[in-house]
């Protein structure tokens, strides 16, 4: 971001901020019953105070825009009209920002010792998102970590990273983070992995399912848009975090499965004998075996597991003793969706292995 900002940019920033501030002020707000001491609305209003900075304006827009797909009560008070207004304000400011020749003769950024040329990006708002991520992602990572759980080595105990920090702020930061990440397309997102991955891992390490979920969605986005080489040395750390999160709550388990499958197939695609395939599949099967009647979990797993099966190929034979008892049990489930999904996955298994020397042939 340029050190000096022209008067026309500052004027437009004030206009966009004031418009958003007025809309925000007129929006009714009732804090969640479980967190009455926290006002997310006041937190967002503070970002739009006098002499608003571009970074703060962007963070406010990200929070309001992310409420469009929100399932958290901390953002349930944001109407769609306010979310759409925030998106429009962000686009309007970005257009003026990049149309101003006094500060932007080119769009070449220095990112982690790499030159990132944004000139090929048509949408001004996408350019601004990428520029802002350099500033806001470390900040959001810190906000998420403030209410995380730390293991205290000295006292052998577990405590909040910062006593008295409400989890609502971590939830807000996680939603802002997810919004920024999902706005960036390939190949630019791959160049930002060194910023995105640490923040996403911090979200996955948090105790709150709401925070975890946004980290998982961000990783799903990352896995669909970047190359394995861009993940680089983070692969083992990421896959270990996937294994640790297989035990997550029902409401976010579909994210766990999709994230884990996409990341292991991306990073281990040329190595079906990778220990990570075995670890992840065994971890998932263990949870399914303990709750075979959990419809939510089995449907999520059956829906997303196909790429992992394809990645394993003939190595699936080693998992028949655990796979087929579940398949046969689910074939008698009382919902058509489960039965249909099992049949589709059975076709995949047959295609990949031809049921060689298996005791399951007769069944």
PDB file of N, CA, C and O in Angstrom, residues 47-105:
ATOM      1  N   UNK A  47     -14.227   0.768  13.824  1.00  0.00           N
ATOM      2  CA  UNK A  47     -13.357   0.717  12.652  1.00  0.00           C
ATOM      3  C   UNK A  47     -13.653   1.854  11.674  1.00  0.00           C
ATOM      4  O   UNK A  47     -12.845   2.134  10.785  1.00  0.00           O
ATOM      5  N   UNK A  48     -14.803   2.499  11.847  1.00  0.00           N
ATOM      6  CA  UNK A  48     -15.224   3.550  10.916  1.00  0.00           C
ATOM      7  C   UNK A  48     -15.223   4.926  11.567  1.00  0.00           C
ATOM      8  O   UNK A  48     -15.919   5.835  11.116  1.00  0.00           O
ATOM      9  N   UNK A  49     -14.468   5.085  12.624  1.00  0.00           N
ATOM     10  CA  UNK A  49     -14.433   6.368  13.308  1.00  0.00           C
ATOM     11  C   UNK A  49     -13.650   7.399  12.498  1.00  0.00           C
ATOM     12  O   UNK A  49     -13.144   7.116  11.421  1.00  0.00           O
ATOM     13  N   UNK A  50     -13.531   8.603  13.023  1.00  0.00           N
ATOM     14  CA  UNK A  50     -12.873   9.712  12.315  1.00  0.00           C
ATOM     15  C   UNK A  50     -11.508   9.300  11.803  1.00  0.00           C
ATOM     16  O   UNK A  50     -10.765   8.588  12.482  1.00  0.00           O
ATOM     17  N   UNK A  51     -11.184   9.763  10.597  1.00  0.00           N
ATOM     18  CA  UNK A  51      -9.921   9.438   9.930  1.00  0.00           C
ATOM     19  C   UNK A  51      -9.750   7.929   9.771  1.00  0.00           C
ATOM     20  O   UNK A  51      -8.721   7.343  10.133  1.00  0.00           O
ATOM     21  N   UNK A  52     -10.770   7.315   9.223  1.00  0.00           N
ATOM     22  CA  UNK A  52     -10.738   5.877   8.967  1.00  0.00           C
ATOM     23  C   UNK A  52      -9.563   5.511   8.067  1.00  0.00           C
ATOM     24  O   UNK A  52      -9.280   6.201   7.087  1.00  0.00           O
ATOM     25  N   UNK A  53      -8.886   4.429   8.398  1.00  0.00           N
ATOM     26  CA  UNK A  53      -7.799   3.936   7.568  1.00  0.00           C
ATOM     27  C   UNK A  53      -8.350   2.911   6.584  1.00  0.00           C
ATOM     28  O   UNK A  53      -9.374   2.271   6.841  1.00  0.00           O
ATOM     29  N   UNK A  54      -7.654   2.748   5.474  1.00  0.00           N
ATOM     30  CA  UNK A  54      -8.105   1.799   4.452  1.00  0.00           C
ATOM     31  C   UNK A  54      -8.186   0.396   5.037  1.00  0.00           C
ATOM     32  O   UNK A  54      -9.124  -0.351   4.766  1.00  0.00           O
ATOM     33  N   UNK A  55      -7.221   0.052   5.872  1.00  0.00           N
ATOM     34  CA  UNK A  55      -7.209  -1.272   6.497  1.00  0.00           C
ATOM     35  C   UNK A  55      -8.450  -1.490   7.350  1.00  0.00           C
ATOM     36  O   UNK A  55      -9.108  -2.540   7.266  1.00  0.00           O
ATOM     37  N   UNK A  56      -8.808  -0.516   8.178  1.00  0.00           N
ATOM     38  CA  UNK A  56      -9.975  -0.644   9.055  1.00  0.00           C
ATOM     39  C   UNK A  56     -11.270  -0.696   8.256  1.00  0.00           C
ATOM     40  O   UNK A  56     -12.183  -1.463   8.579  1.00  0.00           O
ATOM     41  N   UNK A  57     -11.354   0.149   7.229  1.00  0.00           N
ATOM     42  CA  UNK A  57     -12.520   0.132   6.350  1.00  0.00           C
ATOM     43  C   UNK A  57     -12.679  -1.246   5.708  1.00  0.00           C
ATOM     44  O   UNK A  57     -13.788  -1.803   5.649  1.00  0.00           O
ATOM     45  N   UNK A  58     -11.581  -1.830   5.262  1.00  0.00           N
ATOM     46  CA  UNK A  58     -11.606  -3.150   4.625  1.00  0.00           C
ATOM     47  C   UNK A  58     -12.029  -4.231   5.614  1.00  0.00           C
ATOM     48  O   UNK A  58     -12.795  -5.138   5.262  1.00  0.00           O
ATOM     49  N   UNK A  59     -11.551  -4.138   6.843  1.00  0.00           N
ATOM     50  CA  UNK A  59     -11.930  -5.116   7.868  1.00  0.00           C
ATOM     51  C   UNK A  59     -13.419  -5.045   8.180  1.00  0.00           C
ATOM     52  O   UNK A  59     -14.074  -6.076   8.380  1.00  0.00           O
ATOM     53  N   UNK A  60     -13.967  -3.836   8.233  1.00  0.00           N
ATOM     54  CA  UNK A  60     -15.390  -3.670   8.490  1.00  0.00           C
ATOM     55  C   UNK A  60     -16.212  -4.258   7.342  1.00  0.00           C
ATOM     56  O   UNK A  60     -17.191  -4.981   7.561  1.00  0.00           O
ATOM     57  N   UNK A  61     -15.799  -3.941   6.118  1.00  0.00           N
ATOM     58  CA  UNK A  61     -16.492  -4.480   4.944  1.00  0.00           C
ATOM     59  C   UNK A  61     -16.446  -6.007   4.927  1.00  0.00           C
ATOM     60  O   UNK A  61     -17.436  -6.674   4.611  1.00  0.00           O
ATOM     61  N   UNK A  62     -15.288  -6.577   5.276  1.00  0.00           N
ATOM     62  CA  UNK A  62     -15.120  -8.031   5.293  1.00  0.00           C
ATOM     63  C   UNK A  62     -16.062  -8.680   6.298  1.00  0.00           C
ATOM     64  O   UNK A  62     -16.679  -9.716   6.024  1.00  0.00           O
ATOM     65  N   UNK A  63     -16.182  -8.069   7.474  1.00  0.00           N
ATOM     66  CA  UNK A  63     -17.065  -8.614   8.508  1.00  0.00           C
ATOM     67  C   UNK A  63     -18.515  -8.604   8.054  1.00  0.00           C
ATOM     68  O   UNK A  63     -19.236  -9.606   8.189  1.00  0.00           O
ATOM     69  N   UNK A  64     -18.965  -7.473   7.528  1.00  0.00           N
ATOM     70  CA  UNK A  64     -20.360  -7.349   7.104  1.00  0.00           C
ATOM     71  C   UNK A  64     -20.649  -8.228   5.887  1.00  0.00           C
ATOM     72  O   UNK A  64     -21.718  -8.832   5.786  1.00  0.00           O
ATOM     73  N   UNK A  65     -19.690  -8.298   4.955  1.00  0.00           N
ATOM     74  CA  UNK A  65     -19.879  -9.132   3.762  1.00  0.00           C
ATOM     75  C   UNK A  65     -19.934 -10.608   4.128  1.00  0.00           C
ATOM     76  O   UNK A  65     -20.725 -11.372   3.556  1.00  0.00           O
ATOM     77  N   UNK A  66     -19.123 -11.025   5.091  1.00  0.00           N
ATOM     78  CA  UNK A  66     -19.091 -12.443   5.483  1.00  0.00           C
ATOM     79  C   UNK A  66     -20.379 -12.890   6.154  1.00  0.00           C
ATOM     80  O   UNK A  66     -20.671 -14.083   6.226  1.00  0.00           O
ATOM     81  N   UNK A  67     -21.170 -11.929   6.643  1.00  0.00           N
ATOM     82  CA  UNK A  67     -22.437 -12.266   7.307  1.00  0.00           C
ATOM     83  C   UNK A  67     -23.457 -12.855   6.342  1.00  0.00           C
ATOM     84  O   UNK A  67     -24.417 -13.506   6.766  1.00  0.00           O
ATOM     85  N   UNK A  68     -23.252 -12.654   5.032  1.00  0.00           N
ATOM     86  CA  UNK A  68     -24.176 -13.210   4.037  1.00  0.00           C
ATOM     87  C   UNK A  68     -24.265 -14.730   4.150  1.00  0.00           C
ATOM     88  O   UNK A  68     -25.315 -15.319   3.942  1.00  0.00           O
ATOM     89  N   UNK A  69     -23.149 -15.383   4.449  1.00  0.00           N
ATOM     90  CA  UNK A  69     -23.118 -16.844   4.562  1.00  0.00           C
ATOM     91  C   UNK A  69     -22.890 -17.289   5.999  1.00  0.00           C
ATOM     92  O   UNK A  69     -22.380 -18.377   6.241  1.00  0.00           O
ATOM     93  N   UNK A  70     -23.285 -16.434   6.926  1.00  0.00           N
ATOM     94  CA  UNK A  70     -22.969 -16.692   8.323  1.00  0.00           C
ATOM     95  C   UNK A  70     -23.964 -17.640   8.986  1.00  0.00           C
ATOM     96  O   UNK A  70     -25.165 -17.609   8.710  1.00  0.00           O
ATOM     97  N   UNK A  71     -23.438 -18.484   9.867  1.00  0.00           N
ATOM     98  CA  UNK A  71     -24.290 -19.332  10.703  1.00  0.00           C
ATOM     99  C   UNK A  71     -24.106 -18.983  12.177  1.00  0.00           C
ATOM    100  O   UNK A  71     -24.683 -19.631  13.039  1.00  0.00           O
ATOM    101  N   UNK A  72     -23.288 -17.975  12.449  1.00  0.00           N
ATOM    102  CA  UNK A  72     -23.025 -17.605  13.835  1.00  0.00           C
ATOM    103  C   UNK A  72     -23.998 -16.546  14.326  1.00  0.00           C
ATOM    104  O   UNK A  72     -24.379 -15.635  13.585  1.00  0.00           O
ATOM    105  N   UNK A  73     -24.384 -16.667  15.592  1.00  0.00           N
ATOM    106  CA  UNK A  73     -25.276 -15.667  16.180  1.00  0.00           C
ATOM    107  C   UNK A  73     -24.588 -14.320  16.338  1.00  0.00           C
ATOM    108  O   UNK A  73     -25.248 -13.291  16.459  1.00  0.00           O
ATOM    109  N   UNK A  74     -23.278 -14.328  16.332  1.00  0.00           N
ATOM    110  CA  UNK A  74     -22.542 -13.066  16.484  1.00  0.00           C
ATOM    111  C   UNK A  74     -22.721 -12.150  15.274  1.00  0.00           C
ATOM    112  O   UNK A  74     -22.491 -10.940  15.372  1.00  0.00           O
ATOM    113  N   UNK A  75     -23.127 -12.703  14.123  1.00  0.00           N
ATOM    114  CA  UNK A  75     -23.364 -11.897  12.932  1.00  0.00           C
ATOM    115  C   UNK A  75     -24.787 -12.027  12.400  1.00  0.00           C
ATOM    116  O   UNK A  75     -25.108 -11.499  11.331  1.00  0.00           O
ATOM    117  N   UNK A  76     -25.637 -12.720  13.134  1.00  0.00           N
ATOM    118  CA  UNK A  76     -27.008 -12.950  12.667  1.00  0.00           C
ATOM    119  C   UNK A  76     -27.836 -11.668  12.625  1.00  0.00           C
ATOM    120  O   UNK A  76     -28.869 -11.608  11.958  1.00  0.00           O
ATOM    121  N   UNK A  77     -27.374 -10.628  13.308  1.00  0.00           N
ATOM    122  CA  UNK A  77     -28.092  -9.352  13.346  1.00  0.00           C
ATOM    123  C   UNK A  77     -27.869  -8.536  12.075  1.00  0.00           C
ATOM    124  O   UNK A  77     -28.569  -7.544  11.847  1.00  0.00           O
ATOM    125  N   UNK A  78     -26.901  -8.934  11.249  1.00  0.00           N
ATOM    126  CA  UNK A  78     -26.575  -8.177  10.032  1.00  0.00           C
ATOM    127  C   UNK A  78     -27.551  -8.559   8.920  1.00  0.00           C
ATOM    128  O   UNK A  78     -27.539  -9.697   8.456  1.00  0.00           O
ATOM    129  N   UNK A  79     -28.399  -7.638   8.460  1.00  0.00           N
ATOM    130  CA  UNK A  79     -29.320  -7.961   7.367  1.00  0.00           C
ATOM    131  C   UNK A  79     -28.576  -8.079   6.033  1.00  0.00           C
ATOM    132  O   UNK A  79     -27.488  -7.512   5.866  1.00  0.00           O
ATOM    133  N   UNK A  80     -29.170  -8.800   5.101  1.00  0.00           N
ATOM    134  CA  UNK A  80     -28.539  -8.960   3.785  1.00  0.00           C
ATOM    135  C   UNK A  80     -28.288  -7.619   3.112  1.00  0.00           C
ATOM    136  O   UNK A  80     -27.280  -7.447   2.410  1.00  0.00           O
ATOM    137  N   UNK A  81     -29.199  -6.681   3.337  1.00  0.00           N
ATOM    138  CA  UNK A  81     -29.054  -5.369   2.704  1.00  0.00           C
ATOM    139  C   UNK A  81     -27.776  -4.666   3.170  1.00  0.00           C
ATOM    140  O   UNK A  81     -27.089  -4.001   2.384  1.00  0.00           O
ATOM    141  N   UNK A  82     -27.417  -4.841   4.451  1.00  0.00           N
ATOM    142  CA  UNK A  82     -26.199  -4.225   4.977  1.00  0.00           C
ATOM    143  C   UNK A  82     -24.956  -4.939   4.432  1.00  0.00           C
ATOM    144  O   UNK A  82     -23.951  -4.291   4.112  1.00  0.00           O
ATOM    145  N   UNK A  83     -25.037  -6.251   4.305  1.00  0.00           N
ATOM    146  CA  UNK A  83     -23.923  -7.003   3.731  1.00  0.00           C
ATOM    147  C   UNK A  83     -23.673  -6.572   2.287  1.00  0.00           C
ATOM    148  O   UNK A  83     -22.529  -6.341   1.877  1.00  0.00           O
ATOM    149  N   UNK A  84     -24.739  -6.450   1.521  1.00  0.00           N
ATOM    150  CA  UNK A  84     -24.612  -6.046   0.118  1.00  0.00           C
ATOM    151  C   UNK A  84     -24.118  -4.609   0.002  1.00  0.00           C
ATOM    152  O   UNK A  84     -23.360  -4.259  -0.915  1.00  0.00           O
ATOM    153  N   UNK A  85     -24.530  -3.765   0.942  1.00  0.00           N
ATOM    154  CA  UNK A  85     -24.060  -2.381   0.962  1.00  0.00           C
ATOM    155  C   UNK A  85     -22.562  -2.315   1.237  1.00  0.00           C
ATOM    156  O   UNK A  85     -21.842  -1.507   0.640  1.00  0.00           O
ATOM    157  N   UNK A  86     -22.084  -3.174   2.129  1.00  0.00           N
ATOM    158  CA  UNK A  86     -20.652  -3.219   2.438  1.00  0.00           C
ATOM    159  C   UNK A  86     -19.846  -3.667   1.221  1.00  0.00           C
ATOM    160  O   UNK A  86     -18.784  -3.112   0.919  1.00  0.00           O
ATOM    161  N   UNK A  87     -20.362  -4.671   0.513  1.00  0.00           N
ATOM    162  CA  UNK A  87     -19.679  -5.155  -0.694  1.00  0.00           C
ATOM    163  C   UNK A  87     -19.636  -4.054  -1.753  1.00  0.00           C
ATOM    164  O   UNK A  87     -18.595  -3.825  -2.395  1.00  0.00           O
ATOM    165  N   UNK A  88     -20.750  -3.345  -1.916  1.00  0.00           N
ATOM    166  CA  UNK A  88     -20.816  -2.254  -2.899  1.00  0.00           C
ATOM    167  C   UNK A  88     -19.863  -1.118  -2.525  1.00  0.00           C
ATOM    168  O   UNK A  88     -19.191  -0.543  -3.391  1.00  0.00           O
ATOM    169  N   UNK A  89     -19.790  -0.787  -1.241  1.00  0.00           N
ATOM    170  CA  UNK A  89     -18.890   0.278  -0.785  1.00  0.00           C
ATOM    171  C   UNK A  89     -17.431  -0.094  -1.020  1.00  0.00           C
ATOM    172  O   UNK A  89     -16.619   0.745  -1.431  1.00  0.00           O
ATOM    173  N   UNK A  90     -17.102  -1.358  -0.754  1.00  0.00           N
ATOM    174  CA  UNK A  90     -15.731  -1.831  -0.960  1.00  0.00           C
ATOM    175  C   UNK A  90     -15.356  -1.746  -2.445  1.00  0.00           C
ATOM    176  O   UNK A  90     -14.259  -1.297  -2.800  1.00  0.00           O
ATOM    177  N   UNK A  91     -16.280  -2.165  -3.306  1.00  0.00           N
ATOM    178  CA  UNK A  91     -16.040  -2.101  -4.757  1.00  0.00           C
ATOM    179  C   UNK A  91     -15.885  -0.656  -5.223  1.00  0.00           C
ATOM    180  O   UNK A  91     -15.003  -0.343  -6.033  1.00  0.00           O
ATOM    181  N   UNK A  92     -16.748   0.212  -4.701  1.00  0.00           N
ATOM    182  CA  UNK A  92     -16.703   1.620  -5.104  1.00  0.00           C
ATOM    183  C   UNK A  92     -15.371   2.251  -4.713  1.00  0.00           C
ATOM    184  O   UNK A  92     -14.743   2.946  -5.526  1.00  0.00           O
ATOM    185  N   UNK A  93     -14.945   2.001  -3.478  1.00  0.00           N
ATOM    186  CA  UNK A  93     -13.676   2.584  -3.051  1.00  0.00           C
ATOM    187  C   UNK A  93     -12.504   2.005  -3.843  1.00  0.00           C
ATOM    188  O   UNK A  93     -11.587   2.736  -4.238  1.00  0.00           O
ATOM    189  N   UNK A  94     -12.516   0.693  -4.084  1.00  0.00           N
ATOM    190  CA  UNK A  94     -11.416   0.057  -4.815  1.00  0.00           C
ATOM    191  C   UNK A  94     -11.276   0.631  -6.212  1.00  0.00           C
ATOM    192  O   UNK A  94     -10.156   0.826  -6.701  1.00  0.00           O
ATOM    193  N   UNK A  95     -12.410   0.916  -6.851  1.00  0.00           N
ATOM    194  CA  UNK A  95     -12.360   1.469  -8.207  1.00  0.00           C
ATOM    195  C   UNK A  95     -11.677   2.837  -8.211  1.00  0.00           C
ATOM    196  O   UNK A  95     -10.806   3.122  -9.042  1.00  0.00           O
ATOM    197  N   UNK A  96     -12.066   3.689  -7.277  1.00  0.00           N
ATOM    198  CA  UNK A  96     -11.441   5.010  -7.183  1.00  0.00           C
ATOM    199  C   UNK A  96      -9.970   4.880  -6.830  1.00  0.00           C
ATOM    200  O   UNK A  96      -9.110   5.596  -7.359  1.00  0.00           O
ATOM    201  N   UNK A  97      -9.665   3.959  -5.944  1.00  0.00           N
ATOM    202  CA  UNK A  97      -8.291   3.769  -5.478  1.00  0.00           C
ATOM    203  C   UNK A  97      -7.352   3.424  -6.635  1.00  0.00           C
ATOM    204  O   UNK A  97      -6.257   3.972  -6.741  1.00  0.00           O
ATOM    205  N   UNK A  98      -7.787   2.516  -7.513  1.00  0.00           N
ATOM    206  CA  UNK A  98      -6.915   2.093  -8.611  1.00  0.00           C
ATOM    207  C   UNK A  98      -7.041   2.968  -9.852  1.00  0.00           C
ATOM    208  O   UNK A  98      -6.221   2.858 -10.761  1.00  0.00           O
ATOM    209  N   UNK A  99      -8.048   3.814  -9.880  1.00  0.00           N
ATOM    210  CA  UNK A  99      -8.158   4.772 -10.982  1.00  0.00           C
ATOM    211  C   UNK A  99      -7.324   6.020 -10.735  1.00  0.00           C
ATOM    212  O   UNK A  99      -7.142   6.843 -11.624  1.00  0.00           O
ATOM    213  N   UNK A 100      -6.829   6.154  -9.499  1.00  0.00           N
ATOM    214  CA  UNK A 100      -6.068   7.352  -9.128  1.00  0.00           C
ATOM    215  C   UNK A 100      -4.605   7.188  -9.539  1.00  0.00           C
ATOM    216  O   UNK A 100      -3.848   6.433  -8.923  1.00  0.00           O
ATOM    217  N   UNK A 101      -4.194   7.884 -10.575  1.00  0.00           N
ATOM    218  CA  UNK A 101      -2.841   7.754 -11.114  1.00  0.00           C
ATOM    219  C   UNK A 101      -1.771   8.359 -10.209  1.00  0.00           C
ATOM    220  O   UNK A 101      -0.586   8.057 -10.349  1.00  0.00           O
ATOM    221  N   UNK A 102      -2.179   9.209  -9.281  1.00  0.00           N
ATOM    222  CA  UNK A 102      -1.188   9.883  -8.436  1.00  0.00           C
ATOM    223  C   UNK A 102      -0.477   8.925  -7.490  1.00  0.00           C
ATOM    224  O   UNK A 102       0.627   9.213  -7.030  1.00  0.00           O
ATOM    225  N   UNK A 103      -1.126   7.797  -7.196  1.00  0.00           N
ATOM    226  CA  UNK A 103      -0.490   6.859  -6.270  1.00  0.00           C
ATOM    227  C   UNK A 103      -0.252   5.493  -6.887  1.00  0.00           C
ATOM    228  O   UNK A 103       0.522   4.702  -6.352  1.00  0.00           O
ATOM    229  N   UNK A 104      -0.929   5.173  -7.995  1.00  0.00           N
ATOM    230  CA  UNK A 104      -0.805   3.821  -8.552  1.00  0.00           C
ATOM    231  C   UNK A 104      -0.523   3.845 -10.041  1.00  0.00           C
ATOM    232  O   UNK A 104      -1.416   3.808 -10.867  1.00  0.00           O
ATOM    233  N   UNK A 105       0.755   3.925 -10.365  1.00  0.00           N
ATOM    234  CA  UNK A 105       1.148   3.827 -11.767  1.00  0.00           C
ATOM    235  C   UNK A 105       1.302   2.374 -12.177  1.00  0.00           C
ATOM    236  O   UNK A 105       1.279   2.043 -13.347  1.00  0.00           O
TER     237      UNK A 105
END
